Coordinates of C-alpha atoms in Angstrom, one line a residue:
X1 CA 90.1 103.4 96.5
X2 CA 86.9 105.0 95.0
X3 CA 84.7 107.0 97.3
X4 CA 82.2 104.2 97.4
X5 CA 84.8 101.6 98.2
X6 CA 86.3 103.6 101.1
X7 CA 82.9 104.4 102.5
X8 CA 82.0 100.7 102.6
X9 CA 85.4 99.8 104.1
X10 CA 85.2 102.5 106.8
X11 CA 81.7 101.3 107.8
X12 CA 82.8 97.7 108.1
X13 CA 84.7 97.8 111.4
X14 CA 86.8 99.5 114.0
X15 CA 89.1 102.4 113.0
X16 CA 92.2 103.9 114.6
X17 CA 94.7 106.7 114.1
X18 CA 98.4 105.8 114.7
X19 CA 100.4 108.4 116.6
X20 CA 103.1 110.2 114.5
X21 CA 106.6 109.2 115.5
X22 CA 109.3 111.9 116.0
X23 CA 113.0 111.9 116.7
X24 CA 114.3 113.7 119.8
X25 CA 114.8 116.8 117.6
X26 CA 111.1 116.7 116.6
X27 CA 111.9 115.6 113.0
X28 CA 109.7 112.8 111.6
X29 CA 110.9 109.2 112.5
X30 CA 109.3 107.5 109.5
X31 CA 111.1 104.2 110.0
X32 CA 109.6 103.7 113.5
X33 CA 106.3 105.0 112.3
X34 CA 106.2 102.4 109.4
X35 CA 107.0 99.6 111.9
X36 CA 104.1 100.7 114.2
X37 CA 101.6 101.0 111.3
X38 CA 102.7 97.6 110.0
X39 CA 102.1 96.1 113.5
X40 CA 98.7 97.8 113.9
X41 CA 97.7 96.5 110.5
X42 CA 97.7 93.0 111.8
X43 CA 94.8 93.5 114.2
X44 CA 91.8 93.9 111.9
X45 CA 91.2 97.6 111.7
X46 CA 88.8 98.6 108.9
X47 CA 91.0 101.6 108.1
X48 CA 93.7 103.7 109.7
X49 CA 94.0 107.5 109.8
X50 CA 97.4 108.9 109.1
X51 CA 98.2 112.3 110.5
X52 CA 94.9 112.6 112.3
X53 CA 94.2 114.4 115.5
X54 CA 96.0 111.8 117.7
X55 CA 98.7 111.8 115.0
X56 CA 99.4 115.5 115.9
X57 CA 98.1 116.8 112.5
X58 CA 98.1 120.3 113.9
X59 CA 101.8 120.3 114.3
X60 CA 102.6 118.9 110.9
X61 CA 103.4 120.9 107.7
X62 CA 101.5 120.0 104.5
X63 CA 104.7 118.3 103.2
X64 CA 104.9 116.3 106.4
X65 CA 101.3 115.2 106.1
X66 CA 102.1 113.8 102.7
X67 CA 105.3 112.1 104.0
X68 CA 103.4 110.5 106.9
X69 CA 100.6 109.4 104.5
X70 CA 103.1 107.9 102.1
X71 CA 104.9 106.0 104.9
X72 CA 101.6 104.6 106.2
X73 CA 100.6 103.4 102.8
X74 CA 104.0 101.7 102.5
X75 CA 103.4 99.8 105.7
X76 CA 99.7 99.1 105.9
X77 CA 99.3 96.3 103.4
X78 CA 95.6 96.1 102.4
X79 CA 94.4 98.3 105.3
X80 CA 93.2 101.6 103.8
X81 CA 94.9 104.8 104.9
X82 CA 92.8 108.0 105.4
X83 CA 94.9 111.1 105.6
X84 CA 94.2 114.1 107.9
X85 CA 93.3 117.4 106.2
X86 CA 92.5 120.8 107.6
X87 CA 93.2 124.5 108.3
X88 CA 91.8 127.3 106.1
X89 CA 90.5 126.5 102.7
X90 CA 93.7 127.3 100.8
X91 CA 95.8 125.1 103.0
X92 CA 93.2 122.3 103.2
X93 CA 92.9 122.0 99.5
X94 CA 96.7 121.9 99.2
X95 CA 96.9 119.2 101.8
X96 CA 94.2 117.3 100.1
X97 CA 96.1 117.3 96.8
X98 CA 99.3 116.3 98.5
X99 CA 97.7 113.5 100.4
X100 CA 96.0 112.2 97.2
X101 CA 99.4 112.2 95.4
X102 CA 100.9 110.4 98.3
X103 CA 98.5 107.5 97.9
X104 CA 95.8 108.2 100.5
X105 CA 92.6 106.2 100.1
X106 CA 90.4 108.9 101.7
X107 CA 90.5 112.2 103.6
X108 CA 89.4 113.2 107.1
X109 CA 88.6 116.9 107.1
X110 CA 89.4 118.3 110.5
X111 CA 87.9 121.6 111.7
X112 CA 89.1 124.8 110.0
X113 CA 91.6 127.0 111.8
X114 CA 90.6 129.3 114.7
X115 CA 87.6 131.2 113.4
X116 CA 83.9 130.5 114.1
X117 CA 82.0 130.2 110.9
X118 CA 78.4 130.3 109.7
X119 CA 76.7 127.3 108.2
X120 CA 77.2 128.9 104.8
X121 CA 80.9 129.3 105.5
X122 CA 81.2 125.7 106.6
X123 CA 79.4 124.6 103.5
X124 CA 81.7 126.6 101.1
X125 CA 84.8 125.3 102.9
X126 CA 83.9 121.7 102.9
X127 CA 82.7 121.9 99.3
X128 CA 85.9 123.5 98.1
X129 CA 88.0 120.7 99.7
X130 CA 85.7 118.0 98.2
X131 CA 86.1 119.6 94.8
X132 CA 89.9 119.7 95.1
X133 CA 90.2 115.9 95.2
X134 CA 88.8 112.7 93.8
X135 CA 89.2 111.0 97.2
X136 CA 86.3 110.2 99.5
X137 CA 86.0 112.9 102.2
X138 CA 84.8 112.5 105.8
X139 CA 83.9 115.7 107.6
X140 CA 84.7 115.9 111.3
X141 CA 82.1 117.8 113.3
X142 CA 83.9 119.3 116.2
X143 CA 85.0 122.5 118.0
X144 CA 84.5 125.5 115.8
X145 CA 83.3 123.5 112.7
X146 CA 79.9 122.0 113.5
X147 CA 77.6 121.5 110.5
X148 CA 73.9 121.0 111.3
X149 CA 71.8 118.4 109.6
X150 CA 70.6 120.7 106.8
X151 CA 74.2 121.7 106.0
X152 CA 75.4 118.1 105.9
X153 CA 72.5 117.3 103.6
X154 CA 73.4 120.2 101.3
X155 CA 77.0 119.0 101.2
X156 CA 75.9 115.4 100.4
X157 CA 73.9 116.7 97.5
X158 CA 76.6 119.0 96.2
X159 CA 79.6 116.7 96.7
X160 CA 79.4 113.1 95.4
X161 CA 82.7 112.2 97.1
X162 CA 81.5 113.2 100.6
X163 CA 81.3 109.8 102.1
X164 CA 81.3 110.1 105.9
X165 CA 80.4 112.1 109.0
X166 CA 82.5 111.9 112.1
X167 CA 81.2 113.4 115.3
X168 CA 83.3 115.0 118.0
X169 CA 80.6 117.1 119.6
X170 CA 79.0 114.5 121.8
X171 CA 75.6 116.0 121.0
X172 CA 73.4 112.9 120.4
X173 CA 70.4 115.0 119.3
X174 CA 72.5 116.6 116.5
X175 CA 74.0 113.2 115.5
X176 CA 70.6 111.5 115.4
X177 CA 69.2 114.3 113.2
X178 CA 72.0 113.8 110.8
X179 CA 71.7 110.0 110.6
X180 CA 67.9 110.2 110.3
X181 CA 68.1 112.9 107.5
X182 CA 71.0 111.3 105.5
X183 CA 70.4 107.6 106.1
X184 CA 72.8 105.4 104.2
X185 CA 74.1 108.3 102.0
X186 CA 77.0 108.6 104.5
X187 CA 78.9 106.3 106.9
X188 CA 78.9 107.5 110.5
X189 CA 81.9 107.5 112.8
X190 CA 82.2 108.3 116.5
X191 CA 85.1 110.7 117.2
X192 CA 84.8 111.6 120.9
X193 CA 88.0 111.3 122.9
X194 CA 88.1 107.7 124.2
X195 CA 84.9 107.0 122.3
X196 CA 84.5 103.7 124.0
X197 CA 82.9 105.6 126.8
X198 CA 80.2 106.9 124.4
X199 CA 80.0 103.9 122.0
X200 CA 76.9 102.2 123.3
X201 CA 74.8 105.3 123.3
X202 CA 76.0 106.5 119.9
X203 CA 75.4 103.0 118.4
X204 CA 71.8 103.5 119.2
X205 CA 71.9 106.8 117.3
X206 CA 73.2 105.2 114.1
X207 CA 76.9 105.6 114.7
X208 CA 78.0 102.0 114.2
X209 CA 81.8 102.5 114.2
X210 CA 84.3 104.8 115.8
X211 CA 88.0 105.6 115.9
X212 CA 89.8 104.0 118.9
X213 CA 92.8 105.8 120.2
X214 CA 93.9 103.0 122.6
X215 CA 94.1 100.6 119.6
X216 CA 97.6 102.2 119.2
X217 CA 98.8 100.1 122.2
X218 CA 96.1 97.6 123.2
X219 CA 94.6 96.6 119.9
X220 CA 93.2 93.3 121.1
X221 CA 91.4 95.0 123.9
X222 CA 90.0 97.6 121.5
X223 CA 88.7 95.0 119.2
X224 CA 87.2 93.0 122.0
X225 CA 85.3 96.0 123.2
X226 CA 84.1 96.9 119.7
X227 CA 82.8 93.4 119.1
X228 CA 81.0 93.5 122.5
X229 CA 79.4 96.8 121.4
X230 CA 78.3 95.5 118.1
X231 CA 76.7 92.4 119.6
X232 CA 75.1 94.3 122.5
X233 CA 77.1 92.3 125.0
X234 CA 76.6 94.7 127.9
X235 CA 78.3 92.5 130.5
X236 CA 81.5 92.4 128.4
X237 CA 81.5 96.1 127.8
X238 CA 81.0 96.9 131.5
X239 CA 83.8 94.6 132.5
X240 CA 86.2 96.3 130.1
X241 CA 84.9 99.8 131.1
X242 CA 85.5 99.2 134.8
X243 CA 88.9 97.4 134.4
X244 CA 90.4 99.7 131.9
X245 CA 88.5 102.6 130.3
X246 CA 87.2 104.4 133.4
X247 CA 90.6 104.5 135.2
X248 CA 92.2 105.3 131.8
X249 CA 89.9 108.3 131.3
X250 CA 90.5 109.6 134.9
X251 CA 94.3 109.6 134.1
X252 CA 93.7 111.2 130.7
X253 CA 91.7 114.1 132.2
X254 CA 94.5 115.2 134.6
X255 CA 95.9 117.7 132.1
X256 CA 94.9 119.6 129.0
X257 CA 96.3 117.8 125.9
X258 CA 96.6 114.4 127.6
X259 CA 94.1 112.7 125.2
X260 CA 97.1 112.7 122.8
X261 CA 99.9 112.5 125.3
X262 CA 98.5 109.4 127.0
X263 CA 98.3 107.5 123.8
X264 CA 101.9 108.2 122.9
X265 CA 102.9 107.2 126.4
X266 CA 101.0 103.9 125.9
X267 CA 102.8 103.2 122.6
X268 CA 106.2 103.8 124.4
X269 CA 105.3 101.6 127.2
X270 CA 104.7 98.6 125.0
X271 CA 108.2 98.9 123.6
X272 CA 107.6 101.1 120.5
X273 CA 109.6 104.3 119.8
X274 CA 107.1 107.1 119.1
X275 CA 109.4 109.8 120.4
X276 CA 108.4 113.1 122.0
X277 CA 105.3 115.1 121.5
X278 CA 105.7 118.4 119.6
X279 CA 104.9 121.5 121.6
X280 CA 102.5 122.7 122.8
X281 CA 101.7 119.2 124.0
X282 CA 103.5 117.8 127.0
X283 CA 104.4 114.3 128.1
X284 CA 102.8 112.5 131.0
X285 CA 104.6 112.8 134.3
X286 CA 106.7 109.8 135.5
X287 CA 104.2 108.7 138.1
X288 CA 101.4 109.0 135.5
X289 CA 103.3 106.7 133.2
X290 CA 103.6 104.3 136.0
X291 CA 99.9 104.3 136.5
X292 CA 99.3 103.7 132.8
X293 CA 101.9 100.9 132.9
X294 CA 99.8 99.3 135.6
X295 CA 96.7 99.4 133.5
X296 CA 98.4 97.9 130.5
X297 CA 100.0 95.1 132.6
X298 CA 96.6 94.4 134.2
X299 CA 95.1 93.9 130.7
X300 CA 98.0 91.8 129.5
X301 CA 97.5 89.5 132.5

């Protein structure tokens, strides 16, 4: 897809990022992954992120990112696939080229590795990645890679294929500055862990879509909440928040790394075979899986 096409598609509805499936020896289980992506593609996502943060991008090699991207494209039908990209500039540009060759429709540029960086450094890094590919690129403002509104505007001027801005900072003032300054030049995506907890407030700041992690295992619920948010149905949102998202978030917050672990557990509990998490992430404890099972069964009922 062209950058303009993927920008329009991303802005049109709810997004999600399938977990990456592994065998017990931590090798990729692409057969199971394809089946999961094919199933998710039937629930109306505007696009899916392959090898994103919840897809354990940080534990994948550049070759594996391409393999996962290719497998997602094989299975997603007409649902666009946006590949994860990241690390230092040399690795990020290599991953961008590999993902493009694997058929990705766009790229999500996750934070660079480890080091803090100046605004000029972030500008040069993002610009280099954009220049390495013809794909539309979404920058993910999070952790040690937080571009301010002026830097995002410079990037938008310098990089025609920069199409989106995803926020993982939770700083509404920064996000509102970006959306006010850039207007419809970019699409805006919410990227906080369990973004449903933040969606109503960020919608008011111009962030009209977001990536839903729980879409991995309760896609109908995720879409119901998204529709309620877009139609300002506060009663429906509060019912879902109280019945599912607030207790889900309390369980998620029990341990570092659980924002990914709990999603993989949910996928397993609905009968899929995502396999283990690669270290350093750890699985939920048995009693915590039982608690999550109770939440899923309550929603199903």
